[in-house]
Amino acid sequence: MKTGSVNSSSIMDMFEQGKVLKVCAPMVRYSKLAFRSLVRKYNCDICFTPMIVATDFLRSVKARDSEFTTNERDRPLIVQFAAHDAQTLADAACVVAPFSDGVDLNCGCPQRWAMSAGCGACLINKPELVKDMVRHVRNQVENPKYTASIKIRIHNNLRRTVDLCQKAESAGVSWITVHGRTTEERHQPVHYDAIKTIKDSVSVPVIANGDIKYLRDVESTHQLTGVDGVMAARGLLANPAMFAGYEDTPLQCIWDWVDISIEQGTPFTCFHHHLIYMLERVSSQPERKVFNSLSSTSSVIDYLQNTYGTVQDLGT
């Protein structure tokens, strides 16, 4: 676990500035340090780590070193944990608090393993437990500016979701991220009306999540819901420069990713997978077939230079 500098300002101050905050979602395997470093260059305000299983994190030094890596430029940073009891979450929060700006409790992951372990989306049905978990973090992390947030999915009966959010608010939750789908829904339309109802029912900031693919979606979601921030996942994978207003991944961003990956020693599989996502909308099917078969960093760099040119070529 590598350290970051202690940040004296608070994320809550950012919410008070009145602009709609742009947030990089917690994505398993993908929202690690190198990718966070990239999206921060393109107007991303807050980044989340991938979801970390709190019990494993506390049990193993190896897990801590592999799951949580940061540096002094990686701020503001929220560490997301999967947990099913209050003390485990609070203990994990105390470990990462010196190197981050807040922790987030995952109450939205619908994967079967998470649900069967008592983590993720099953927590939306346990409002008293969520309330206790938030309160434990608030009471046990010494830094008063350190945030404790939750990321949820919605119920079919929205009154239950509002009750959950109000209970979390009473426990001192800093803000709430709402993925506007139920646990059963995957690619169905986002329920913007539900997000608006939740926003209108609490006084803490609310962030909307779901189907953010272009910068214009940030403003339209804000208009529909009144939220304080918007979180993107797949949209940022496809175009890490999305929050800076680019319709597709610009060449500069692709080469920035190459530079960051080499500098940070990103494993090839991760380096390659991110580029596959970035190039999907700007390359033809034959080009994708060739690119996806590449098996070394040097072959990827050669391909990019030969197919798209270098950043220097942009000025010629």
XYZ file of C-alpha atoms in Angstrom:
316
model
C 0.000 0.000 0.000
C 1.648 3.206 -1.180
C 0.920 6.470 0.520
C -0.664 9.683 -0.601
C -0.398 13.079 1.031
C -2.960 14.121 3.607
C -5.492 16.475 2.048
C -6.617 19.356 4.257
C -9.611 20.273 2.092
C -12.828 18.278 2.118
C -14.871 16.723 -0.648
C -17.885 18.302 1.031
C -16.402 21.704 0.169
C -16.511 20.661 -3.501
C -20.231 19.956 -3.289
C -20.804 23.423 -1.860
C -19.235 25.129 -4.883
C -22.450 24.547 -6.815
C -21.137 22.758 -9.909
C -22.211 19.244 -10.864
C -19.318 17.027 -9.804
C -17.997 14.455 -12.284
C -17.099 11.122 -10.722
C -15.285 7.999 -11.901
C -17.160 4.926 -10.668
C -15.696 1.999 -8.745
C -15.024 -0.637 -11.426
C -13.629 -4.080 -10.677
C -10.190 -4.437 -12.334
C -10.484 -1.099 -14.113
C -10.620 1.962 -11.817
C -7.129 1.394 -10.457
C -4.446 4.028 -9.973
C -3.268 4.243 -13.599
C -6.783 4.749 -14.971
C -7.625 7.222 -12.202
C -4.477 9.148 -13.138
C -5.704 9.291 -16.731
C -9.277 10.477 -16.123
C -8.044 13.123 -13.666
C -6.230 14.748 -16.624
C -9.612 15.106 -18.344
C -11.831 16.932 -15.838
C -12.797 14.078 -13.523
C -13.397 15.612 -10.076
C -13.510 12.533 -7.812
C -12.298 8.956 -8.342
C -13.307 5.734 -6.610
C -11.113 2.683 -6.172
C -12.488 -0.647 -7.353
C -14.638 -2.369 -4.729
C -12.422 -3.981 -2.072
C -13.667 -6.811 0.176
C -13.066 -5.404 3.655
C -12.491 -8.738 5.442
C -9.797 -9.822 2.946
C -8.223 -6.376 3.059
C -7.851 -6.501 6.843
C -6.717 -10.125 6.935
C -3.874 -9.955 4.429
C -0.984 -7.548 3.866
C -0.697 -8.975 0.354
C -4.335 -8.067 -0.326
C -3.791 -4.544 0.971
C -0.757 -4.006 -1.241
C -2.436 -5.383 -4.374
C -5.907 -3.906 -3.868
C -5.044 -0.379 -2.772
C -2.324 1.654 -4.454
C -2.246 5.424 -4.593
C 0.134 8.384 -4.843
C 0.226 12.039 -3.826
C -1.580 13.178 -6.999
C -4.404 10.661 -6.646
C -6.865 12.954 -4.854
C -9.724 13.360 -4.096
C -9.981 9.596 -3.627
C -12.815 7.453 -2.276
C -12.084 3.867 -1.254
C -15.075 1.595 -1.774
C -15.518 -1.435 0.467
C -17.802 -4.440 0.423
C -18.620 -5.291 4.021
C -21.410 -6.892 6.014
C -20.700 -5.708 9.544
C -20.058 -2.315 11.043
C -16.792 -2.942 12.867
C -15.069 -4.518 9.853
C -16.000 -1.519 7.717
C -14.813 0.929 10.369
C -11.523 -0.942 10.834
C -10.890 -0.908 7.075
C -11.745 2.797 6.941
C -9.228 3.564 9.673
C -6.491 1.776 7.678
C -7.059 3.773 4.481
C -8.072 7.111 6.040
C -4.528 8.587 6.058
C -4.251 7.950 2.293
C -7.716 8.906 1.019
C -10.598 11.343 1.434
C -13.445 8.995 2.269
C -14.849 5.481 2.214
C -17.934 4.263 0.406
C -20.047 1.271 1.381
C -21.115 -0.818 -1.602
C -24.870 -1.416 -1.315
C -25.405 -1.970 -5.014
C -23.342 -4.860 -6.377
C -25.864 -7.423 -7.686
C -23.384 -10.258 -8.257
C -24.393 -13.533 -6.665
C -21.201 -13.978 -4.650
C -21.588 -10.556 -3.017
C -25.240 -11.093 -2.189
C -24.593 -14.558 -0.707
C -21.807 -13.090 1.459
C -24.201 -10.507 2.863
C -22.531 -7.667 0.952
C -23.467 -5.483 -1.982
C -27.061 -4.976 -3.048
C -28.577 -7.127 -0.306
C -27.727 -4.294 2.096
C -30.468 -2.107 0.626
C -32.840 -4.458 2.465
C -31.030 -3.903 5.781
C -31.403 -0.166 6.514
C -30.630 -0.508 10.239
C -27.370 -2.313 9.462
C -26.375 0.333 6.887
C -27.165 3.023 9.449
C -24.946 1.256 12.015
C -22.099 0.862 9.500
C -22.129 4.540 8.556
C -22.222 5.556 12.218
C -19.258 3.320 13.082
C -17.106 4.908 10.365
C -18.080 8.421 11.451
C -17.298 7.635 15.097
C -14.010 5.789 14.593
C -12.159 7.716 11.872
C -10.456 10.609 13.644
C -10.389 13.057 10.712
C -13.687 15.025 10.888
C -13.435 15.892 7.163
C -13.225 12.237 6.156
C -16.402 11.208 4.327
C -18.582 8.118 4.712
C -20.865 7.544 1.732
C -23.017 4.738 0.345
C -23.722 3.583 -3.218
C -27.121 1.964 -3.654
C -29.569 0.518 -6.153
C -33.272 1.230 -5.884
C -36.176 -0.933 -4.702
C -39.264 -1.659 -6.768
C -41.092 0.041 -3.911
C -39.330 3.406 -3.831
C -40.581 4.216 -0.337
C -38.180 1.569 0.947
C -35.280 3.293 -0.819
C -36.252 6.677 0.615
C -36.433 5.105 4.089
C -32.951 3.606 3.618
C -31.504 6.955 2.534
C -33.126 8.862 5.375
C -31.837 6.360 7.917
C -28.321 6.681 6.448
C -28.662 10.460 6.609
C -29.619 10.284 10.288
C -26.443 8.259 10.924
C -24.285 10.969 9.351
C -23.800 9.730 5.784
C -21.838 12.307 3.782
C -23.574 11.696 0.460
C -25.427 8.984 -1.440
C -24.768 7.624 -4.925
C -27.871 6.178 -6.572
C -27.625 3.709 -9.430
C -31.067 4.225 -10.923
C -31.897 0.563 -11.476
C -33.170 -2.258 -9.293
C -31.012 -5.232 -8.352
C -32.635 -7.297 -11.109
C -32.143 -4.695 -13.855
C -28.966 -4.586 -15.951
C -29.380 -2.585 -19.174
C -32.931 -1.353 -18.766
C -33.517 2.431 -18.850
C -32.410 4.355 -15.774
C -35.240 5.459 -13.454
C -34.479 9.173 -13.332
C -37.754 9.855 -11.548
C -36.613 7.598 -8.704
C -33.285 9.420 -8.414
C -35.149 12.748 -8.283
C -37.463 11.463 -5.545
C -34.464 10.398 -3.470
C -32.730 13.735 -4.062
C -35.860 15.556 -2.910
C -36.138 13.354 0.211
C -32.711 14.002 1.782
C -30.597 17.051 2.499
C -27.197 15.414 1.845
C -25.701 15.509 -1.675
C -26.838 12.864 -4.137
C -24.846 11.518 -7.106
C -26.615 9.848 -10.040
C -25.176 6.745 -11.702
C -26.243 4.918 -14.860
C -25.955 5.416 -18.637
C -23.586 8.404 -18.617
C -21.847 8.136 -21.998
C -21.180 11.735 -23.058
C -20.651 15.071 -21.346
C -24.122 16.173 -22.442
C -25.550 13.313 -20.337
C -24.118 14.981 -17.231
C -26.193 18.106 -17.765
C -29.343 16.273 -18.882
C -29.199 14.021 -15.812
C -28.743 17.061 -13.599
C -31.741 18.744 -15.231
C -33.916 15.655 -14.777
C -32.971 14.910 -11.181
C -31.385 17.934 -9.530
C -28.442 15.836 -8.335
C -25.150 17.256 -7.098
C -22.916 14.958 -9.124
C -22.896 12.355 -11.875
C -20.908 9.098 -11.878
C -19.776 7.266 -15.012
C -18.416 3.756 -15.490
C -18.620 2.220 -18.976
C -18.775 5.675 -20.566
C -15.352 6.500 -19.109
C -13.913 3.146 -20.153
C -14.964 3.874 -23.739
C -13.722 7.463 -23.560
C -11.617 8.537 -20.556
C -11.754 12.125 -21.894
C -15.564 12.172 -21.825
C -15.814 14.647 -18.934
C -13.634 17.080 -20.890
C -16.256 17.153 -23.666
C -14.708 14.785 -26.243
C -17.214 12.662 -28.162
C -14.674 9.861 -28.679
C -11.276 9.105 -27.187
C -8.790 11.664 -28.581
C -5.347 10.556 -29.745
C -3.723 12.613 -26.969
C -5.643 10.599 -24.373
C -4.550 7.298 -25.921
C -0.890 8.287 -25.745
C -1.383 9.659 -22.223
C -2.580 6.177 -21.261
C 0.499 4.601 -22.837
C 2.790 6.986 -20.925
C 1.001 6.490 -17.580
C 0.917 2.711 -17.980
C 4.634 2.509 -18.723
C 5.469 4.890 -15.878
C 3.398 2.951 -13.344
C 4.235 -0.543 -14.577
C 0.649 -1.463 -15.472
C 0.305 -5.197 -16.270
C -0.068 -5.805 -20.000
C -3.535 -7.354 -19.791
C -4.929 -4.284 -18.040
C -3.026 -1.895 -20.341
C -4.361 -3.710 -23.416
C -7.958 -4.080 -22.183
C -8.284 -0.354 -21.533
C -7.078 0.408 -25.055
C -9.560 -2.098 -26.501
C -12.338 -0.122 -24.810
C -10.906 3.256 -25.871
C -10.536 2.273 -29.534
C -13.868 0.475 -29.896
C -15.783 3.507 -31.195
C -12.974 4.857 -33.408
C -11.728 1.692 -35.138
C -13.151 -0.670 -37.751
C -13.915 -4.323 -37.057
C -10.838 -5.565 -39.005
C -8.659 -3.100 -37.059
C -10.133 -4.279 -33.755
C -9.485 -7.906 -34.663
C -5.805 -7.173 -35.291
C -5.431 -4.966 -32.214
C -7.154 -7.420 -29.874
C -4.680 -10.157 -30.895
C -1.584 -8.152 -29.930
C 0.370 -9.656 -27.050
C 3.101 -7.221 -26.008
C 3.432 -3.561 -25.066
C 5.903 -2.943 -27.886
C 3.557 -4.426 -30.503
C 0.718 -2.247 -29.182
C 2.850 0.905 -29.395
C 3.979 0.009 -32.929
C 0.371 -0.571 -33.955
C -0.810 2.742 -32.497
C 2.001 4.662 -34.203
C 1.399 3.010 -37.574
C -2.415 3.254 -37.454
C -3.109 6.542 -35.702
C 0.227 8.374 -35.574
C 1.881 10.075 -32.621
C 0.765 13.150 -30.719
C 3.460 15.103 -32.550
C 1.716 14.241 -35.835
C -1.337 16.183 -34.661
C 0.607 19.432 -35.013
C 1.798 18.777 -38.538
